[in-house]
Coordinates of C-alpha atoms and ligand atoms in Angstrom, one line a residue:
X1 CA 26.8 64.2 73.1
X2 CA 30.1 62.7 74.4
X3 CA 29.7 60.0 76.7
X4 CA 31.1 60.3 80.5
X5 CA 33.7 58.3 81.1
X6 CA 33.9 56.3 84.4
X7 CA 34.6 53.4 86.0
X8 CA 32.4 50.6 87.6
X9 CA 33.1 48.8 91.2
X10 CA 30.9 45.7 91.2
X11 CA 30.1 44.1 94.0
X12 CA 29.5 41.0 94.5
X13 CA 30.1 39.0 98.0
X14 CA 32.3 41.8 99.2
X15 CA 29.9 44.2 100.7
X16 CA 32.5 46.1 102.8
X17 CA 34.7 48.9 102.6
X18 CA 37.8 47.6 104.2
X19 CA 40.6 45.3 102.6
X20 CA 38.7 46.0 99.1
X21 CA 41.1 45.3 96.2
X22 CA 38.4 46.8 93.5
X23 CA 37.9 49.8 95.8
X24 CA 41.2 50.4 95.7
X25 CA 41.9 50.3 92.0
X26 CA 38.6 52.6 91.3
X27 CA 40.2 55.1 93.9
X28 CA 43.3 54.8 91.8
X29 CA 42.2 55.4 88.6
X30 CA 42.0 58.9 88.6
X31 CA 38.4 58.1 86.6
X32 CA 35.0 58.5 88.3
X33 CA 33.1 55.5 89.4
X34 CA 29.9 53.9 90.2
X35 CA 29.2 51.2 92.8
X36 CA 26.5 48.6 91.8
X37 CA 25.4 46.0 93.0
X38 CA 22.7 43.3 91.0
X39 CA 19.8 41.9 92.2
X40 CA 19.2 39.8 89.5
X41 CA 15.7 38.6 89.0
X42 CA 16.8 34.6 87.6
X43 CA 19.0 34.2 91.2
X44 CA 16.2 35.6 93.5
X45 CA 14.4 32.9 91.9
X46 CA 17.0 30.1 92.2
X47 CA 16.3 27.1 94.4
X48 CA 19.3 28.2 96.8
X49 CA 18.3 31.7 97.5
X50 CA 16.0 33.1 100.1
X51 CA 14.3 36.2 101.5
X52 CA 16.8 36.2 104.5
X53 CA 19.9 36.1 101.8
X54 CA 18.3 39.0 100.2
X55 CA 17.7 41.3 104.0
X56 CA 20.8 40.1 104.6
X57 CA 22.3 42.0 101.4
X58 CA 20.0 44.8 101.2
X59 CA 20.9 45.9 105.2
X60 CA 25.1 45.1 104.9
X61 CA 24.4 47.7 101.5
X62 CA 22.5 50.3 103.7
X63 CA 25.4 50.1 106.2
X64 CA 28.4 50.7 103.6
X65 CA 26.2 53.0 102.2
X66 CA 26.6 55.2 105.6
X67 CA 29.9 54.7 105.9
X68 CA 30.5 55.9 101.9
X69 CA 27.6 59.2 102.7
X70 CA 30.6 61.3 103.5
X71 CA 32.6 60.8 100.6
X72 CA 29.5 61.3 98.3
X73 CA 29.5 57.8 97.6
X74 CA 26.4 55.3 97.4
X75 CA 25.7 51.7 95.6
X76 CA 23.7 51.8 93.2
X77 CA 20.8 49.0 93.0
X78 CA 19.8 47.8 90.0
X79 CA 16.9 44.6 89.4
X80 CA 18.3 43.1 86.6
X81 CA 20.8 40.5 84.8
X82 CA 24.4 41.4 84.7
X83 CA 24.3 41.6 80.9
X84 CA 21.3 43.7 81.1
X85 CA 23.0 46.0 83.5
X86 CA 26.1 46.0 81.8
X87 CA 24.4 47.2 78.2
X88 CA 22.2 49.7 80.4
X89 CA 25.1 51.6 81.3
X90 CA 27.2 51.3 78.3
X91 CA 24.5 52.5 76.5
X92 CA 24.8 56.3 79.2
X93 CA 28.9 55.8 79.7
X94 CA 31.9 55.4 78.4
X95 CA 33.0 52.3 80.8
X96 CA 36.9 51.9 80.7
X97 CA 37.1 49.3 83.6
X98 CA 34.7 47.4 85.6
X99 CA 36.5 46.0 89.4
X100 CA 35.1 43.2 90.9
X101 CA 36.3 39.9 92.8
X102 CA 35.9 36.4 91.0
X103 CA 33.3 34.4 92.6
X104 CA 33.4 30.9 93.1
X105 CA 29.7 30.3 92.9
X106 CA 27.3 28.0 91.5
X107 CA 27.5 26.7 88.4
X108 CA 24.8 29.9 87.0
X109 CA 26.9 32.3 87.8
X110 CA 29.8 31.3 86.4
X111 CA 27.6 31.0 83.4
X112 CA 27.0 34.4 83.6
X113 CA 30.0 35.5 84.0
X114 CA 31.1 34.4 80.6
X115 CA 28.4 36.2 79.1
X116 CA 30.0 39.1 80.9
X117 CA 33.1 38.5 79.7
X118 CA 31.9 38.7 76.0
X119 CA 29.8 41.6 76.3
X120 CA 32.5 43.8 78.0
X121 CA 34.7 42.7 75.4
X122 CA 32.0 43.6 72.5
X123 CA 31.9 47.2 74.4
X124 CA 35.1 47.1 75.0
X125 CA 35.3 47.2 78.8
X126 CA 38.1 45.9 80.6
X127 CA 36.8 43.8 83.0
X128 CA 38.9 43.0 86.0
X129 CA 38.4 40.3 88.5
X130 CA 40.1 40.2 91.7
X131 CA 41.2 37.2 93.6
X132 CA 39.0 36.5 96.8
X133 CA 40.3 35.0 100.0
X134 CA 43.1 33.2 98.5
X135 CA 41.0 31.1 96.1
X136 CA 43.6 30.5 93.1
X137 CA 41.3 29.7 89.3
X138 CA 42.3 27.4 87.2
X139 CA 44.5 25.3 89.0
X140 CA 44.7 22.2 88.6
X141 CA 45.6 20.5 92.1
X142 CA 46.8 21.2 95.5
X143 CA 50.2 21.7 95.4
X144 CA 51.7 24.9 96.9
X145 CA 47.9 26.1 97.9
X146 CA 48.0 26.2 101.8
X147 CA 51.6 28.1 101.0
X148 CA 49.9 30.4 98.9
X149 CA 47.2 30.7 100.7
X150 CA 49.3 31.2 104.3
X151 CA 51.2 34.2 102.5
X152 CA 48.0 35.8 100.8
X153 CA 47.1 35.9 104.9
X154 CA 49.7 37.4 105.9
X155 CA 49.9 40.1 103.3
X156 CA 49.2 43.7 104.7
X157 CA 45.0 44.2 104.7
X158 CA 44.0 46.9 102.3
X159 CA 43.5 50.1 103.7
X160 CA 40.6 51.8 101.8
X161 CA 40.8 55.7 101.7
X162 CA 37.7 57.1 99.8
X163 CA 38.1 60.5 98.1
X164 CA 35.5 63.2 97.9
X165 CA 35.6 63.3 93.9
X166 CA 32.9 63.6 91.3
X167 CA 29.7 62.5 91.6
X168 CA 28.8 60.1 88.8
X169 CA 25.0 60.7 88.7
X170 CA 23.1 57.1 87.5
X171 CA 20.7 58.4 85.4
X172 CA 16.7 57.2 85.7
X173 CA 16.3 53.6 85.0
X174 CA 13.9 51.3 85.1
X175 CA 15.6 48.6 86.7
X176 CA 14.4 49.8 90.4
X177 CA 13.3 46.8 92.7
X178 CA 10.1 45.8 92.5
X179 CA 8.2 47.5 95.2
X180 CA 7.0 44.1 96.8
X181 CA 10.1 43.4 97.0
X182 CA 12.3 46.3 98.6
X183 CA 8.8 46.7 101.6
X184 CA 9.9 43.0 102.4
X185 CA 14.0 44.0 102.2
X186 CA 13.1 47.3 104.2
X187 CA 12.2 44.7 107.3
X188 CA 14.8 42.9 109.0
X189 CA 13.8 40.4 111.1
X190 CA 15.3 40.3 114.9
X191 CA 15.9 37.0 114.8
X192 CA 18.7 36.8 112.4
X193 CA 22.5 38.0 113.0
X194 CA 22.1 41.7 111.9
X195 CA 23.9 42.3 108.9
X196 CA 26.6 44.8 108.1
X197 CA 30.3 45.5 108.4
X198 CA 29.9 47.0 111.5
X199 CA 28.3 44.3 112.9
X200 CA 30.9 41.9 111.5
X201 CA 33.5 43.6 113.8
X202 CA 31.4 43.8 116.6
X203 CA 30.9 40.0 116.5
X204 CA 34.8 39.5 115.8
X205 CA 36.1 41.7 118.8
X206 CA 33.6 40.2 121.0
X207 CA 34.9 36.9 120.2
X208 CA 38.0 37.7 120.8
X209 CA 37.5 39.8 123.7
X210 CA 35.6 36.9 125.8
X211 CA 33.4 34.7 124.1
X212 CA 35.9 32.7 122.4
X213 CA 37.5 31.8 125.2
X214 CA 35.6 28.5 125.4
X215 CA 35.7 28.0 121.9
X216 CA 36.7 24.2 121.7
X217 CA 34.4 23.3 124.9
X218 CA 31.2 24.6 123.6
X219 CA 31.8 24.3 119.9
X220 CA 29.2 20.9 119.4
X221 CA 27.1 22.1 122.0
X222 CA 23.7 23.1 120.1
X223 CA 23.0 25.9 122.7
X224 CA 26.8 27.2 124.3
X225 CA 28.0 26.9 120.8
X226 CA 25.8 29.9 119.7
X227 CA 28.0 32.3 122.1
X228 CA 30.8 30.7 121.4
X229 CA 31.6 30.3 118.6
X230 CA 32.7 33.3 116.6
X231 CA 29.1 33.5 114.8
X232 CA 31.5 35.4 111.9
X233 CA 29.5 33.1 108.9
X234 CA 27.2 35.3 107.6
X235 CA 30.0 38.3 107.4
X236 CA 32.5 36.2 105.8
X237 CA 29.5 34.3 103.2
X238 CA 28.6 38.0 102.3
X239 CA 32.2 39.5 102.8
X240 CA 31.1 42.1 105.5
X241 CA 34.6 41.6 106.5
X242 CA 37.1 39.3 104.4
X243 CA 39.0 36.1 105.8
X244 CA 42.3 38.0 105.9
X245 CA 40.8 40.7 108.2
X246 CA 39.8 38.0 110.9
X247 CA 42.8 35.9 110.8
X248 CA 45.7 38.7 111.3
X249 CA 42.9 40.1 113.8
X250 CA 42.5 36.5 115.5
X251 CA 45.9 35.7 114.9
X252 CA 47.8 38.7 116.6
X253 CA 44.9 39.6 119.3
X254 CA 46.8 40.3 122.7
X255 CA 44.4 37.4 124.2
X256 CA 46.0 34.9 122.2
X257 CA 48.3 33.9 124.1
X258 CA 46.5 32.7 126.9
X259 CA 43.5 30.9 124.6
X260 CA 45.9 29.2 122.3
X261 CA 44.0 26.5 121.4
X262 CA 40.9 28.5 121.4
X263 CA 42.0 30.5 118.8
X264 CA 44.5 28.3 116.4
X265 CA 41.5 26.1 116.3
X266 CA 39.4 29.1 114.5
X267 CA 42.2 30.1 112.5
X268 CA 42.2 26.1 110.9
X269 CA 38.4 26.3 110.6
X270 CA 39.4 30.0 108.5
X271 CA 41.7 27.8 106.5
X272 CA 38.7 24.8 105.8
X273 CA 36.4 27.9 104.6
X274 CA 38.4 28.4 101.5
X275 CA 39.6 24.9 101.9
X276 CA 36.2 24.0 100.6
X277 CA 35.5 26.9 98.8
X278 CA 38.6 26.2 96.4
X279 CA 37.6 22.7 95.8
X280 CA 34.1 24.4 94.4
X281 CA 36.3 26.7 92.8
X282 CA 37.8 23.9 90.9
X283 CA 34.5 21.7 90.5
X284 CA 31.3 23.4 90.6
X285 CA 29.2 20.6 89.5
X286 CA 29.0 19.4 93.0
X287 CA 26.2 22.2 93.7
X288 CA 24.1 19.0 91.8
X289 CA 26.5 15.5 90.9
X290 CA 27.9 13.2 93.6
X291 CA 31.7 14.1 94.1
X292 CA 32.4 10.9 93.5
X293 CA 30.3 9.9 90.3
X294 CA 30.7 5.7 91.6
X295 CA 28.3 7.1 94.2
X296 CA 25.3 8.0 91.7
X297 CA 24.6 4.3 91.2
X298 CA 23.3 3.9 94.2
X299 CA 19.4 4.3 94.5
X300 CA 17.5 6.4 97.1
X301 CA 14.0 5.7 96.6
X302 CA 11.5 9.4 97.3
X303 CA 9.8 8.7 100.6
X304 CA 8.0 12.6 100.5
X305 CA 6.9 11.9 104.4
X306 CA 10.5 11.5 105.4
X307 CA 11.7 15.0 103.3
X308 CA 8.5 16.3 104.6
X309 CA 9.0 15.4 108.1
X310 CA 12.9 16.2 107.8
X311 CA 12.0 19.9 106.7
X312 CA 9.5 21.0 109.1
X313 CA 11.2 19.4 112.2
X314 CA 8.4 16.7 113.0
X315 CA 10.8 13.4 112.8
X316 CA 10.1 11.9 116.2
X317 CA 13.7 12.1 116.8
X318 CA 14.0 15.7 119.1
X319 CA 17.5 16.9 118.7
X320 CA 16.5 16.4 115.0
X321 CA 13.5 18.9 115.1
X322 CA 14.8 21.1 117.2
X323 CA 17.7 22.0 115.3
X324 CA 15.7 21.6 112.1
X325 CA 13.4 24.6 113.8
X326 CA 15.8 26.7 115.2
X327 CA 17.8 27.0 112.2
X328 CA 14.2 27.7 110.3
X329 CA 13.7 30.4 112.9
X330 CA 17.2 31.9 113.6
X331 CA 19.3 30.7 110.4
X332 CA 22.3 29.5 112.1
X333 CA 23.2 26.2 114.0
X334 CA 26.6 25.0 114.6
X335 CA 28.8 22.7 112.5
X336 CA 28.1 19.1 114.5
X337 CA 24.0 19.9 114.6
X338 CA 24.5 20.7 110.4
X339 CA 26.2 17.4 109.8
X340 CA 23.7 15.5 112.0
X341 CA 20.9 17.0 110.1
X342 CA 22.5 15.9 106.6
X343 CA 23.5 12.3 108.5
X344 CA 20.2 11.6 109.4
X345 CA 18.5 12.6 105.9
X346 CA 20.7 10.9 103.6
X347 CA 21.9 7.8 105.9
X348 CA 18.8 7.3 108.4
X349 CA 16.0 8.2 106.0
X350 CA 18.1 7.2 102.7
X351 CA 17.1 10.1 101.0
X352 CA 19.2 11.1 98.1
X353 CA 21.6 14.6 98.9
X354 CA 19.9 16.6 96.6
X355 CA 16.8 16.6 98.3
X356 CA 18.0 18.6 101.3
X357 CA 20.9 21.0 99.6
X358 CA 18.9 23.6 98.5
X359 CA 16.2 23.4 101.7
X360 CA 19.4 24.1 103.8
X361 CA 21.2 26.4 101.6
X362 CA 17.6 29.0 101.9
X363 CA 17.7 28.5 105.7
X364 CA 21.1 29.3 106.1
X365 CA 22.1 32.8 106.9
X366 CA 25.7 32.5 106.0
X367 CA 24.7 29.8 102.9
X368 CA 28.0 30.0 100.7
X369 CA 27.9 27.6 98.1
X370 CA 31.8 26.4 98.3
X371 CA 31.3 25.3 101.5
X372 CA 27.9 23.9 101.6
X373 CA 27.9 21.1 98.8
X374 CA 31.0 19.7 99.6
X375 CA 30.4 19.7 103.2
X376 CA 27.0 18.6 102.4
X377 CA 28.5 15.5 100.4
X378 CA 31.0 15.1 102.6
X379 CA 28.2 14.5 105.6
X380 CA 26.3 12.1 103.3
X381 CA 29.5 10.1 102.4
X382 CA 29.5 10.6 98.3
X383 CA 33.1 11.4 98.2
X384 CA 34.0 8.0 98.5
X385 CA 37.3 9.4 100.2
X386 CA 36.6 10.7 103.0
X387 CA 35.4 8.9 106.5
X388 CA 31.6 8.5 106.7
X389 CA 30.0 9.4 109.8
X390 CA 26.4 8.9 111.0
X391 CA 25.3 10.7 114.1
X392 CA 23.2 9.6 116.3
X393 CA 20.5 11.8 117.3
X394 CA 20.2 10.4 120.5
X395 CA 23.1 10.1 121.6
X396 CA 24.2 13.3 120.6
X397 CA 21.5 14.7 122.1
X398 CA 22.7 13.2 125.5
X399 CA 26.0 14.6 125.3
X400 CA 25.5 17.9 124.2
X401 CA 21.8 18.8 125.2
X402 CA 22.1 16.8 128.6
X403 CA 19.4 18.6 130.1
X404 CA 17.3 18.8 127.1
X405 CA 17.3 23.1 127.0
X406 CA 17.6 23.1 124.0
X407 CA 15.2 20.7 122.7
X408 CA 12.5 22.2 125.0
X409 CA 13.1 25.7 123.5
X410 CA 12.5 24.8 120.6
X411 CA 10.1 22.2 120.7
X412 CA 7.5 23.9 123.1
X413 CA 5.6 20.2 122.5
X414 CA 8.0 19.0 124.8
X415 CA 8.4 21.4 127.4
X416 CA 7.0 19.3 130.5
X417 CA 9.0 16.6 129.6
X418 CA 10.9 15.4 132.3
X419 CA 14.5 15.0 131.5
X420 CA 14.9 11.3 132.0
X421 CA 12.8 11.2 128.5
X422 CA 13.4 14.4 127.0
X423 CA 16.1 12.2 124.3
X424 CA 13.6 9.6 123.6
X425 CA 10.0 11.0 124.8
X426 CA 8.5 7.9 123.2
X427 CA 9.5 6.0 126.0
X428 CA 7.2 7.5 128.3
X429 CA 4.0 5.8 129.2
X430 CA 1.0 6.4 128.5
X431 CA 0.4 7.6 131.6
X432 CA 3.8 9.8 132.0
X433 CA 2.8 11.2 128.7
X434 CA -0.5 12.7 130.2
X435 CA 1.3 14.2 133.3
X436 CA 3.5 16.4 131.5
X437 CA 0.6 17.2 128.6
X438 CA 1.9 15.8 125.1
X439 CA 0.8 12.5 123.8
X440 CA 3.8 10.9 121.5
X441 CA 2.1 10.3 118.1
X442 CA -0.5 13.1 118.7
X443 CA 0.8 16.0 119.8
X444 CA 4.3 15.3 118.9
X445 CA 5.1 12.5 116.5
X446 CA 6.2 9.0 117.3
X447 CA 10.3 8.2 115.3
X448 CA 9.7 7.7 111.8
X449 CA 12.6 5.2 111.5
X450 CA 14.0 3.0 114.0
X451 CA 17.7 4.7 114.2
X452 CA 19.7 0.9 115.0
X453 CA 18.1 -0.9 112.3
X454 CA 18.3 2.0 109.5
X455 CA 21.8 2.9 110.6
X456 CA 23.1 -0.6 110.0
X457 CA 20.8 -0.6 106.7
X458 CA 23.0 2.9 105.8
X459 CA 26.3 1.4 106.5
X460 CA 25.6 -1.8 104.4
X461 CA 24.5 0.5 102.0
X462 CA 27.2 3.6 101.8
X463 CA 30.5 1.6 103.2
X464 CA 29.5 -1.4 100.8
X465 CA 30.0 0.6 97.8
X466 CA 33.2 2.4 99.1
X467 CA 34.8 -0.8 97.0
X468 CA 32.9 -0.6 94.1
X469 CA 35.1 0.1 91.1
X470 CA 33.3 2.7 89.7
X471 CA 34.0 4.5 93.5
X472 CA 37.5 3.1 93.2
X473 CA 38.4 4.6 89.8
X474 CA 37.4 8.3 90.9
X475 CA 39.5 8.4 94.0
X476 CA 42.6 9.0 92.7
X477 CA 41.3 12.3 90.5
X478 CA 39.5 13.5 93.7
X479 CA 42.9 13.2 95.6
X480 CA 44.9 14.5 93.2
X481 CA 42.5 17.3 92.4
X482 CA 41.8 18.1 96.2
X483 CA 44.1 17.1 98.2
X484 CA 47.7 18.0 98.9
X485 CA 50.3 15.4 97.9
X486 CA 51.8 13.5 100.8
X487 CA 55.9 14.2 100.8
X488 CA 57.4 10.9 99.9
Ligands
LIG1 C1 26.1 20.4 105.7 C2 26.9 21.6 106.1 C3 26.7 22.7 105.4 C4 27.4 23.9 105.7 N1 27.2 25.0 105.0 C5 27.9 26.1 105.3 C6 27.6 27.3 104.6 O1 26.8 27.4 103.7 N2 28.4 28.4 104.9 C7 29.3 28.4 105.9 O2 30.0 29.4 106.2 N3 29.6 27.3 106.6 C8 28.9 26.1 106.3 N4 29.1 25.0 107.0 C9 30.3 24.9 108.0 C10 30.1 25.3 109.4 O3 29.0 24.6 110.0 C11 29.8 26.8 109.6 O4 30.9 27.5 109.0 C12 29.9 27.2 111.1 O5 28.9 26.6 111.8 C13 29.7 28.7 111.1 O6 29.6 29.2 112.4 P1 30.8 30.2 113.0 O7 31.0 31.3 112.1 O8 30.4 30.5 114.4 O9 32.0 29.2 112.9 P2 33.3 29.1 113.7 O10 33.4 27.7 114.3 O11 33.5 30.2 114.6 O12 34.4 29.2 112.5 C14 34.9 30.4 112.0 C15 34.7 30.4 110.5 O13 35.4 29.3 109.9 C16 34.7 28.7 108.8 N5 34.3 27.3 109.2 C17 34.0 26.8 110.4 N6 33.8 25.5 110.3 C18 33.9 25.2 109.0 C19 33.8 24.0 108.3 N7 33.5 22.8 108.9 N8 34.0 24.0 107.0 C20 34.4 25.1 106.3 N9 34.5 26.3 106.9 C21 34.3 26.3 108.3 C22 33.4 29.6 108.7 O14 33.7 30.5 107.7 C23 33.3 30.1 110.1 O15 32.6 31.4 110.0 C24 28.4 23.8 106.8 C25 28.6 22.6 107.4 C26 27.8 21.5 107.1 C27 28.1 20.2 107.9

């Protein structure tokens, strides 16, 4: 029997329906076409991924699903490698294109992408990747990519129409999700930002509408940050909505004009998103190698109580655990709690990078690999080129947690804490400690590390190398590579 002949929309991390380029080319083609989307069974189990990652997906499908129902459209699911997937359907069809956008992920993915490059070509498939958010492949430095990337902005979003046309009908398969699985997918948990496109407006309109206004103000503060700041992450990480869509939104919304700042200084942080992403674009080995190799030859002895300690929030040090719980419990925390949580693993407790990447990655709701490990590197100072700073828990804690609310939420331990000691409960005597019911070393531990003497042990340590010529010599291809060239 002749095989059907359609065409495939892959998605990837572009689960919307709006300003799709591979939407729009299936809609085109005059050629019916299935949506899939791949849970694949070997990046469930990588060391990045969680359950959370996984609702998140699962829900932001169920939602475009709703919104494709009319137009006798649905994704469908399948639990298996791309290659798998790819021969499965070849095997039913007659594929002529498959439409997806590149994805600058970790270094297993690209992987597998090659091996879908070859089998498409064996089948003869044309596969055809899409640019995402003005991330350019294969270039080889920064010249002329802010340009680029400023006019890719700027160019009209896609307006997705969706035609009533034939149903393809995906025929049985046995590449369902396990049932374990898909009960646990089902449930959503309240805690986290629900998922969706929808939602991914709601939250940008809001912002824009009001709770942006005090953007700048709150943006460090561990509680006022979570209202205002936009909170768009986990849409953008999962492309509920794409970085064009919120900056001609942000960037021509009527209450621009009187929050200025507020909202230029969101449209630069849209700019660092693929900032970062394209320097993972370029060099995906940072998911696991120092950015700047000079830094590898540095030593950072295991100490499993400190990671221990560091991933369940029981340091001693309270801004510390609190954030390391409330990101644990919500999966979001803003950008100066994130880089204190890196500071204080890699430069406080010495602890090599690597042992908190992946920990963070699971916990974060919005985890998107181009931003995490170079931010994450960035935090512990292994670029060699960029400024290295180490926060201080404490004093961080008294600037942006004056009165402790946040701590106290989160670390229930320390509720009757009175705030004079709610920064450094240890401080309290003995006696103190028994009036407000937690005993510091029983009930909540005592620091693990004194911050003034390993801070100064950090910065002997990280700013000592900064000169060391293996450092030295890779500079100058991280510049060049990253960076865009001063005008003489
Ligand atoms: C160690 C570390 C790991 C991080 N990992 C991630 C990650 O996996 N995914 C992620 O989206 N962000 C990551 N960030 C960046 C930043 O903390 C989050 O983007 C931000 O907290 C998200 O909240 P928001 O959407 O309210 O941001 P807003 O402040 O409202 O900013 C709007 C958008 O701009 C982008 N953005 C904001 N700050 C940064 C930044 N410093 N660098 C790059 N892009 C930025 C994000 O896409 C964000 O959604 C990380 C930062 C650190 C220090």
């Amino acid at each position: 029997m002749k095989k059907q002949t359609i065409n495939i929309v892959w998605l990837k991390r572009d689960i919307r329906s709006q300003d799709h380029r591979p939407f729009q080319k299936a809609e085109q083609a005059n050629v019916p076409y299935i949506i899939i989307y791949l849970f694949e069974p070997k990046f469930i189990n990588y060391p990045d991924t969680s359950l959370r990652h996984l609702q998140f997906v699962y829900h932001s499908i169920k939602t475009l699903n709703n919104t494709l129902e009319p137009f006798n459209k649905k994704v469908t699911v399948l639990y298996t490698d791309a290659v798998t997937a790819i021969n499965f359907l070849s095997d039913t069809y007659e594929i002529k294109n498959v439409f997806s956008y590149q994805e600058s992920g970790v270094l297993a993915t690209w992987q597998r992408d090659k091996k879908v490059k070859q089998i498409c070509k064996i089948n003869n498939i044309n596969w055809q990747e899409y640019q995402r958010d003005g991330i350019l492949r294969g270039i080889k430095n920064r010249q002329d990519w802010s340009t680029q990337w400023h006019k890719t902005m700027h160019q009209p979003v896609i307006k997705n129409t969706f035609n009533n046309t034939e149903k393809v009908e995906v025929l049985e398969h046995k590449y369902l999700l396990p049932r374990e699985l898909e009960s646990k997918l089902k449930v959503y948990p309240k805690q986290y930002q629900p998922a969706g496109e929808i939602n991914a407006w709601r939250y940008l309109k809001s912002f824009a509408a009001k709770r942006g206004f005090k953007y700048q103000k709150h943006i460090s503060k561990p509680t006022e940050s979570r209202m205002s700041c936009s909170r768009l992450s986990p849409y953008l990480a999962w492309g509920n909505i794409s970085v064009k869509q919120a900056f001609q939104f942000i960037g021509t919304h009527p209450n621009g004009t009187k929050n200025s700042n507020a909202f230029s200084a969101m449209l630069t942080r849209l700019h660092w998103h693929c900032h970062f992403i394209q320097k993972f674009e370029v060099e995906c080995a940072y998911e696991t190698h120092c950015v700047n190799k000079g830094y590898e030859l540095l030593e950072h002895p295991i100490n499993e109580d400190y990671i221990k300690a560091w991933k369940t929030g029981t340091t001693g040090y309270p801004l510390i655990d609190a954030c390391m719980r409330a990101v644990a419990e919500t999966g979001w925390i803003n950008f100066r709690m994130r880089a204190m949580l890196v500071s204080f693993l890699t430069l406080n407790l010495d602890q090599d990078w690597r042992e908190g990447t992946y920990h963070l990655a699971r916990l974060f709701l919005d985890y998107e690999p181009g931003i995490h490990y170079p931010q994450f590197q960035m935090q512990a100072g292994t670029t060699g080129v960029n400024t290295v700073r180490l926060y201080n828990p404490v004093k961080n804690s008294l600037e942006h947690d004056p009165e402790g609310l946040f701590i106290k939420k989160w670390i229930p331990e320390l509720a009757n804490v009175p705030v004079s000691y709610i920064h450094e409960p240890w401080k309290m005597s003995l006696m103190e400690q028994t009036f407000c019911g937690v005993i510091i070393g029983e009930d909540y531990p005592l620091p693990i590390v004194d911050l003034q003497t390993s801070a100064k042990a950090a910065r002997d340590k990280i700013w000592g190398h900064k000169k060391h010529p293996a450092v030295e010599n890779e500079k100058d291809h991280i510049l060049n590579t990253h960076v865009k060239p001063r005008k003489k």
